[in-house]
Amino acid sequence: MSSQQSHERDPYEEVLVSPRYLAGMGASADASFAPVAHWPHHDLGDTPCQLLVTSPDHRIRIGWYGDDWETWKITASQDATSAPRWTATFNHLTAPEIVAGLTTALAHDYAEADAYAGNGRFLDRPSIYWADAVQPLTDAGWRRKAGERGTVEIVAPDGQAGALIDNRLSGRDDENITLWSGPPGWGTRAEAYFTAGAPSHLIAATTAAMTISAPVVRERHQLNQDLEHLVTLASLSPAAPRAVSAPTPLDVRRTAVVQAVHRAAHAPRTAADLRVVAAQSRTTSTARNRSSNLTPAAAAVTPPASSAAPRHHR
């Protein structure tokens, strides 16, 4: 075996990847939809939006555009037919576990809302303080970076993820907060955008998911080779089977005691018991002798022992 072959890895081996914001989408987006698995799901077939998950009253809509650059599109409206109050989009390189930060918060907000009153924290106005939206990042040690006038950028300690707040934009539909991870490039940078009307606590829930240190599971071939040197990988090997240990002397003695108790429970204990067993034995012998002296005709009427249904022992 050559040196190169000896270092080859199984492309389908499951590995633990950290930081999670560089893990990519993987093979499934299920993690992003798990918090709202109980909501109505609408399969739209061969359309740009292949799957639409909505709150029961349709005020929150989570669209899955699996073949597009903007893979997730999430909106919230005052009612089922009104225009979105805000929009969040996530591209095809975003880890579903980070999208789950937003969908988890939405599920919680909806559960506490009164649909008949048309309220819900998912419709709150954003805070006037930009720091509220990225508080989880600064709490985790991410640092503010100097940028263009009117913008604020918070960057991870490894320099491979961040949040950009653009305070120069004022329109409700302007995308004024961008979350990113990975080097620039179509195949390497994950990006999420929130419009200006997005509630700050929902953005904070998403940024909090970026700071979670626990790794996520991916198969090796699902990782972008251009990012492998930026992540930490740990093999997710199955646990070794437990060896069956030999019985100890104590186990042997316990087994012997149990067997002795069992035999004693099924053996006659008194003279009277012995006489009963003896009488039963004599009765059985007498019946066998009589059976052997039957005439051929009588024997023909009596079913042979071999014709009896076999007994099944438990």
Short mmCIF file of C-alpha atoms in Angstrom, two decimals:
data_model
loop_
_atom_site.label_atom_id
_atom_site.label_comp_id
_atom_site.label_asym_id
_atom_site.label_seq_id
_atom_site.Cartn_x
_atom_site.Cartn_y
_atom_site.Cartn_z
CA MET A 1 0.00 0.00 0.00
CA SER A 2 1.38 3.38 -0.99
CA SER A 3 1.80 6.25 1.43
CA GLN A 4 -0.95 8.17 -0.34
CA GLN A 5 -3.38 5.24 -0.12
CA SER A 6 -2.65 4.72 3.57
CA HIS A 7 -3.83 8.25 4.27
CA GLU A 8 -7.02 8.02 2.23
CA ARG A 9 -10.21 8.64 4.18
CA ASP A 10 -13.65 7.16 3.74
CA PRO A 11 -15.61 10.00 2.10
CA TYR A 12 -18.79 8.79 3.83
CA GLU A 13 -17.27 8.69 7.29
CA GLU A 14 -19.25 10.76 9.78
CA VAL A 15 -17.19 13.43 11.49
CA LEU A 16 -17.81 16.10 14.11
CA VAL A 17 -17.20 19.56 12.66
CA SER A 18 -16.49 22.76 14.54
CA PRO A 19 -17.03 25.64 14.32
CA ARG A 20 -20.50 24.89 13.07
CA TYR A 21 -20.72 28.04 10.96
CA LEU A 22 -18.16 26.49 8.57
CA ALA A 23 -19.83 23.06 8.38
CA GLY A 24 -22.04 23.87 5.37
CA MET A 25 -25.48 22.49 4.72
CA GLY A 26 -24.68 18.79 4.72
CA ALA A 27 -27.11 16.30 3.21
CA SER A 28 -30.30 17.49 4.87
CA ALA A 29 -31.98 20.69 6.03
CA ASP A 30 -34.11 18.82 8.56
CA ALA A 31 -32.50 20.57 11.52
CA SER A 32 -33.85 23.92 10.33
CA PHE A 33 -37.43 22.61 10.12
CA ALA A 34 -37.40 20.47 13.27
CA PRO A 35 -38.64 23.29 15.57
CA VAL A 36 -41.72 23.75 13.36
CA ALA A 37 -42.30 20.11 12.45
CA HIS A 38 -45.83 20.35 13.89
CA TRP A 39 -46.79 23.25 11.60
CA PRO A 40 -48.58 22.71 8.25
CA HIS A 41 -46.24 21.60 5.46
CA HIS A 42 -47.11 22.39 1.84
CA ASP A 43 -45.30 20.45 -0.88
CA LEU A 44 -45.22 22.75 -3.89
CA GLY A 45 -43.61 20.25 -6.23
CA ASP A 46 -41.43 21.38 -9.11
CA THR A 47 -41.50 25.10 -8.35
CA PRO A 48 -38.78 27.48 -7.13
CA CYS A 49 -40.19 27.18 -3.60
CA GLN A 50 -40.35 23.42 -3.23
CA LEU A 51 -41.59 23.33 0.36
CA LEU A 52 -43.54 25.91 2.36
CA VAL A 53 -43.99 25.53 6.10
CA THR A 54 -46.42 27.97 7.67
CA SER A 55 -47.75 28.76 11.10
CA PRO A 56 -51.32 27.50 11.49
CA ASP A 57 -52.67 30.99 10.72
CA HIS A 58 -50.18 31.49 7.84
CA ARG A 59 -48.68 34.64 9.35
CA ILE A 60 -45.22 33.06 9.46
CA ARG A 61 -43.93 31.43 6.28
CA ILE A 62 -40.73 29.41 5.89
CA GLY A 63 -39.91 28.66 2.27
CA TRP A 64 -37.35 26.12 1.06
CA TYR A 65 -35.78 26.97 -2.31
CA GLY A 66 -33.45 24.02 -2.53
CA ASP A 67 -32.00 24.81 -5.95
CA ASP A 68 -31.39 28.53 -5.49
CA TRP A 69 -28.63 30.63 -3.97
CA GLU A 70 -31.12 31.91 -1.39
CA THR A 71 -32.14 28.52 -0.07
CA TRP A 72 -34.35 29.59 2.87
CA LYS A 73 -36.72 32.56 2.78
CA ILE A 74 -38.57 33.34 6.00
CA THR A 75 -41.20 36.05 6.43
CA ALA A 76 -43.74 37.24 8.99
CA SER A 77 -46.90 39.27 8.29
CA GLN A 78 -49.68 40.93 10.26
CA ASP A 79 -52.14 38.47 8.73
CA ALA A 80 -52.19 35.71 6.13
CA THR A 81 -52.75 38.04 3.16
CA SER A 82 -50.72 41.13 4.04
CA ALA A 83 -47.22 41.96 2.83
CA PRO A 84 -44.31 40.66 4.92
CA ARG A 85 -43.32 42.83 7.87
CA TRP A 86 -39.76 41.51 7.53
CA THR A 87 -37.75 38.94 5.58
CA ALA A 88 -34.76 36.74 6.38
CA THR A 89 -32.87 34.78 3.75
CA PHE A 90 -30.12 32.17 4.12
CA ASN A 91 -27.93 30.94 1.28
CA HIS A 92 -27.03 27.41 0.26
CA LEU A 93 -23.88 27.22 2.38
CA THR A 94 -25.55 28.03 5.69
CA ALA A 95 -25.57 25.28 8.30
CA PRO A 96 -29.21 24.24 9.00
CA GLU A 97 -28.38 24.24 12.71
CA ILE A 98 -27.92 28.03 12.49
CA VAL A 99 -31.21 28.52 10.64
CA ALA A 100 -32.75 26.50 13.47
CA GLY A 101 -31.81 29.31 15.84
CA LEU A 102 -34.37 31.51 14.05
CA THR A 103 -37.06 28.86 13.52
CA THR A 104 -36.86 27.84 17.18
CA ALA A 105 -37.43 31.44 18.26
CA LEU A 106 -40.33 31.78 15.81
CA ALA A 107 -42.00 28.62 17.11
CA HIS A 108 -41.68 29.95 20.66
CA ASP A 109 -43.06 33.38 19.75
CA TYR A 110 -46.01 31.87 17.90
CA ALA A 111 -46.85 29.51 20.76
CA GLU A 112 -47.18 32.52 23.07
CA ALA A 113 -49.09 34.72 20.60
CA ASP A 114 -52.83 35.30 20.38
CA ALA A 115 -53.79 34.73 16.76
CA TYR A 116 -57.20 36.38 17.25
CA ALA A 117 -55.55 39.55 18.55
CA GLY A 118 -53.06 39.52 15.68
CA ASN A 119 -50.12 39.94 18.02
CA GLY A 120 -46.88 38.08 18.59
CA ARG A 121 -43.29 39.03 19.36
CA PHE A 122 -42.33 37.96 15.84
CA LEU A 123 -43.97 41.23 14.72
CA ASP A 124 -42.15 43.48 17.22
CA ARG A 125 -40.37 46.54 15.95
CA PRO A 126 -36.58 46.23 16.03
CA SER A 127 -34.67 47.80 18.90
CA ILE A 128 -33.23 51.27 18.33
CA TYR A 129 -29.92 49.88 19.59
CA TRP A 130 -28.01 47.86 16.99
CA ALA A 131 -26.09 46.07 19.74
CA ASP A 132 -29.23 44.20 20.88
CA ALA A 133 -29.29 42.15 17.68
CA VAL A 134 -25.71 40.95 18.06
CA GLN A 135 -25.44 40.76 21.84
CA PRO A 136 -24.77 36.99 21.79
CA LEU A 137 -21.73 37.61 19.59
CA THR A 138 -20.16 40.22 21.84
CA ASP A 139 -20.97 38.09 24.89
CA ALA A 140 -19.05 35.24 23.23
CA GLY A 141 -15.96 37.40 22.74
CA TRP A 142 -16.49 38.49 19.13
CA ARG A 143 -14.87 41.86 18.52
CA ARG A 144 -15.94 45.02 16.75
CA LYS A 145 -13.96 45.76 13.62
CA ALA A 146 -13.37 49.16 12.07
CA GLY A 147 -15.41 49.61 8.90
CA GLU A 148 -17.06 52.17 6.67
CA ARG A 149 -18.81 55.12 8.24
CA GLY A 150 -22.36 54.19 9.18
CA THR A 151 -21.60 50.47 9.47
CA VAL A 152 -20.64 48.19 12.34
CA GLU A 153 -18.97 44.80 11.94
CA ILE A 154 -18.53 42.18 14.67
CA VAL A 155 -16.00 39.43 13.86
CA ALA A 156 -15.33 36.02 15.42
CA PRO A 157 -11.98 35.39 17.14
CA ASP A 158 -10.87 33.19 14.23
CA GLY A 159 -11.80 35.89 11.71
CA GLN A 160 -13.97 33.41 9.77
CA ALA A 161 -17.44 34.70 10.68
CA GLY A 162 -19.11 37.96 11.50
CA ALA A 163 -22.11 40.26 11.46
CA LEU A 164 -22.35 43.48 9.45
CA ILE A 165 -24.88 46.13 10.48
CA ASP A 166 -25.53 48.84 7.92
CA ASN A 167 -27.10 51.84 9.62
CA ARG A 168 -27.11 53.90 6.42
CA LEU A 169 -30.22 52.16 5.12
CA SER A 170 -33.62 53.27 6.33
CA GLY A 171 -36.23 51.46 4.23
CA ARG A 172 -38.17 48.67 5.92
CA ASP A 173 -37.28 46.24 3.16
CA ASP A 174 -33.58 47.15 3.04
CA GLU A 175 -31.26 44.34 4.09
CA ASN A 176 -29.41 46.07 6.87
CA ILE A 177 -27.97 43.11 8.81
CA THR A 178 -25.78 40.47 7.19
CA LEU A 179 -24.43 37.39 8.95
CA TRP A 180 -21.53 35.68 7.18
CA SER A 181 -19.00 32.89 7.60
CA GLY A 182 -16.17 31.53 5.49
CA PRO A 183 -13.84 33.18 2.98
CA PRO A 184 -15.40 35.26 0.18
CA GLY A 185 -16.61 33.20 -2.76
CA TRP A 186 -19.72 31.50 -4.13
CA GLY A 187 -18.64 28.10 -2.86
CA THR A 188 -17.16 29.15 0.46
CA ARG A 189 -19.15 31.97 2.07
CA ALA A 190 -22.39 31.38 3.96
CA GLU A 191 -24.58 34.46 4.22
CA ALA A 192 -27.86 35.42 5.86
CA TYR A 193 -29.71 38.71 5.41
CA PHE A 194 -32.32 40.38 7.60
CA THR A 195 -34.38 43.33 6.44
CA ALA A 196 -34.64 46.45 8.59
CA GLY A 197 -38.01 45.48 10.06
CA ALA A 198 -36.79 42.21 11.61
CA PRO A 199 -37.21 42.06 15.41
CA SER A 200 -33.87 42.29 17.18
CA HIS A 201 -34.53 39.29 19.42
CA LEU A 202 -34.96 37.05 16.36
CA ILE A 203 -31.66 38.19 14.89
CA ALA A 204 -30.07 37.63 18.29
CA ALA A 205 -31.46 34.07 18.37
CA THR A 206 -29.79 33.40 15.03
CA THR A 207 -26.46 34.90 16.07
CA ALA A 208 -26.61 32.89 19.29
CA ALA A 209 -26.76 29.71 17.19
CA MET A 210 -23.51 30.77 15.52
CA THR A 211 -21.70 30.91 18.86
CA ILE A 212 -22.61 27.42 20.07
CA SER A 213 -19.37 25.52 20.52
CA ALA A 214 -20.87 22.03 20.17
CA PRO A 215 -19.84 20.46 16.83
CA VAL A 216 -22.26 19.23 14.20
CA VAL A 217 -22.21 15.94 12.29
CA ARG A 218 -21.30 15.79 8.62
CA GLU A 219 -19.94 13.21 6.19
CA ARG A 220 -16.44 13.97 4.95
CA HIS A 221 -17.47 14.42 1.33
CA GLN A 222 -19.99 17.10 2.35
CA LEU A 223 -17.23 19.44 3.53
CA ASN A 224 -15.81 22.03 1.18
CA GLN A 225 -12.14 21.16 0.63
CA ASP A 226 -11.28 24.86 0.65
CA LEU A 227 -12.56 25.07 4.23
CA GLU A 228 -11.09 21.90 5.71
CA HIS A 229 -7.99 23.67 6.98
CA LEU A 230 -10.22 26.10 8.89
CA VAL A 231 -12.25 23.52 10.82
CA THR A 232 -11.60 20.92 13.49
CA LEU A 233 -12.68 17.39 12.62
CA ALA A 234 -13.16 14.47 14.98
CA SER A 235 -14.12 10.98 13.84
CA LEU A 236 -17.54 9.82 14.95
CA SER A 237 -16.66 6.12 15.30
CA PRO A 238 -19.22 3.64 16.62
CA ALA A 239 -18.66 2.49 20.18
CA ALA A 240 -16.68 -0.73 20.49
CA PRO A 241 -18.81 -3.78 21.43
CA ARG A 242 -18.69 -4.68 25.08
CA ALA A 243 -16.82 -7.89 25.85
CA VAL A 244 -18.75 -10.64 27.59
CA SER A 245 -16.99 -11.23 30.88
CA ALA A 246 -16.54 -14.70 32.40
CA PRO A 247 -18.71 -15.48 35.45
CA THR A 248 -17.08 -14.72 38.77
CA PRO A 249 -16.93 -17.26 41.64
CA LEU A 250 -19.76 -15.33 43.28
CA ASP A 251 -21.88 -15.70 40.12
CA VAL A 252 -21.21 -19.48 40.13
CA ARG A 253 -22.27 -19.81 43.77
CA ARG A 254 -25.43 -17.79 43.20
CA THR A 255 -26.38 -19.98 40.23
CA ALA A 256 -25.84 -23.15 42.28
CA VAL A 257 -28.06 -21.83 45.07
CA VAL A 258 -30.86 -20.94 42.65
CA GLN A 259 -30.72 -24.41 41.06
CA ALA A 260 -30.78 -26.10 44.47
CA VAL A 261 -33.81 -24.09 45.54
CA HIS A 262 -35.55 -25.01 42.28
CA ARG A 263 -34.92 -28.74 42.79
CA ALA A 264 -36.10 -28.56 46.37
CA ALA A 265 -39.31 -26.85 45.35
CA HIS A 266 -40.16 -29.70 42.95
CA ALA A 267 -39.10 -32.62 45.19
CA PRO A 268 -41.36 -34.34 47.82
CA ARG A 269 -40.52 -33.08 51.30
CA THR A 270 -42.42 -35.45 53.65
CA ALA A 271 -43.16 -39.17 53.98
CA ALA A 272 -46.74 -38.45 52.99
CA ASP A 273 -45.50 -36.81 49.81
CA LEU A 274 -43.42 -39.90 49.02
CA ARG A 275 -46.44 -42.19 49.54
CA VAL A 276 -48.52 -40.05 47.16
CA VAL A 277 -45.82 -40.23 44.49
CA ALA A 278 -45.53 -43.99 44.93
CA ALA A 279 -49.31 -44.45 44.63
CA GLN A 280 -49.33 -42.32 41.46
CA SER A 281 -46.53 -44.46 40.05
CA ARG A 282 -48.40 -47.72 40.79
CA THR A 283 -51.58 -46.33 39.20
CA THR A 284 -49.68 -45.38 36.07
CA SER A 285 -48.08 -48.86 35.85
CA THR A 286 -51.46 -50.60 36.24
CA ALA A 287 -52.96 -48.46 33.47
CA ARG A 288 -50.08 -49.31 31.15
CA ASN A 289 -50.50 -53.08 31.81
CA ARG A 290 -54.20 -52.92 31.07
CA SER A 291 -53.56 -51.07 27.87
CA SER A 292 -51.14 -53.76 26.69
CA ASN A 293 -53.79 -56.52 27.22
CA LEU A 294 -56.52 -54.88 25.12
CA THR A 295 -57.98 -56.91 22.21
CA PRO A 296 -57.17 -55.82 18.67
CA ALA A 297 -60.67 -54.36 18.30
CA ALA A 298 -60.41 -52.36 21.49
CA ALA A 299 -56.98 -51.18 20.52
CA ALA A 300 -58.36 -49.96 17.23
CA VAL A 301 -60.88 -47.73 19.02
CA THR A 302 -58.25 -46.17 21.29
CA PRO A 303 -56.16 -43.50 19.50
CA PRO A 304 -52.49 -44.47 19.41
CA ALA A 305 -50.17 -42.35 21.50
CA SER A 306 -48.41 -41.15 18.39
CA SER A 307 -51.62 -39.49 17.13
CA ALA A 308 -51.87 -37.17 20.11
CA ALA A 309 -51.02 -33.52 19.48
CA PRO A 310 -47.47 -32.78 20.53
CA ARG A 311 -47.07 -30.78 23.70
CA HIS A 312 -45.34 -27.48 23.50
CA HIS A 313 -43.10 -26.68 26.40
CA ARG A 314 -42.37 -23.11 27.28
#
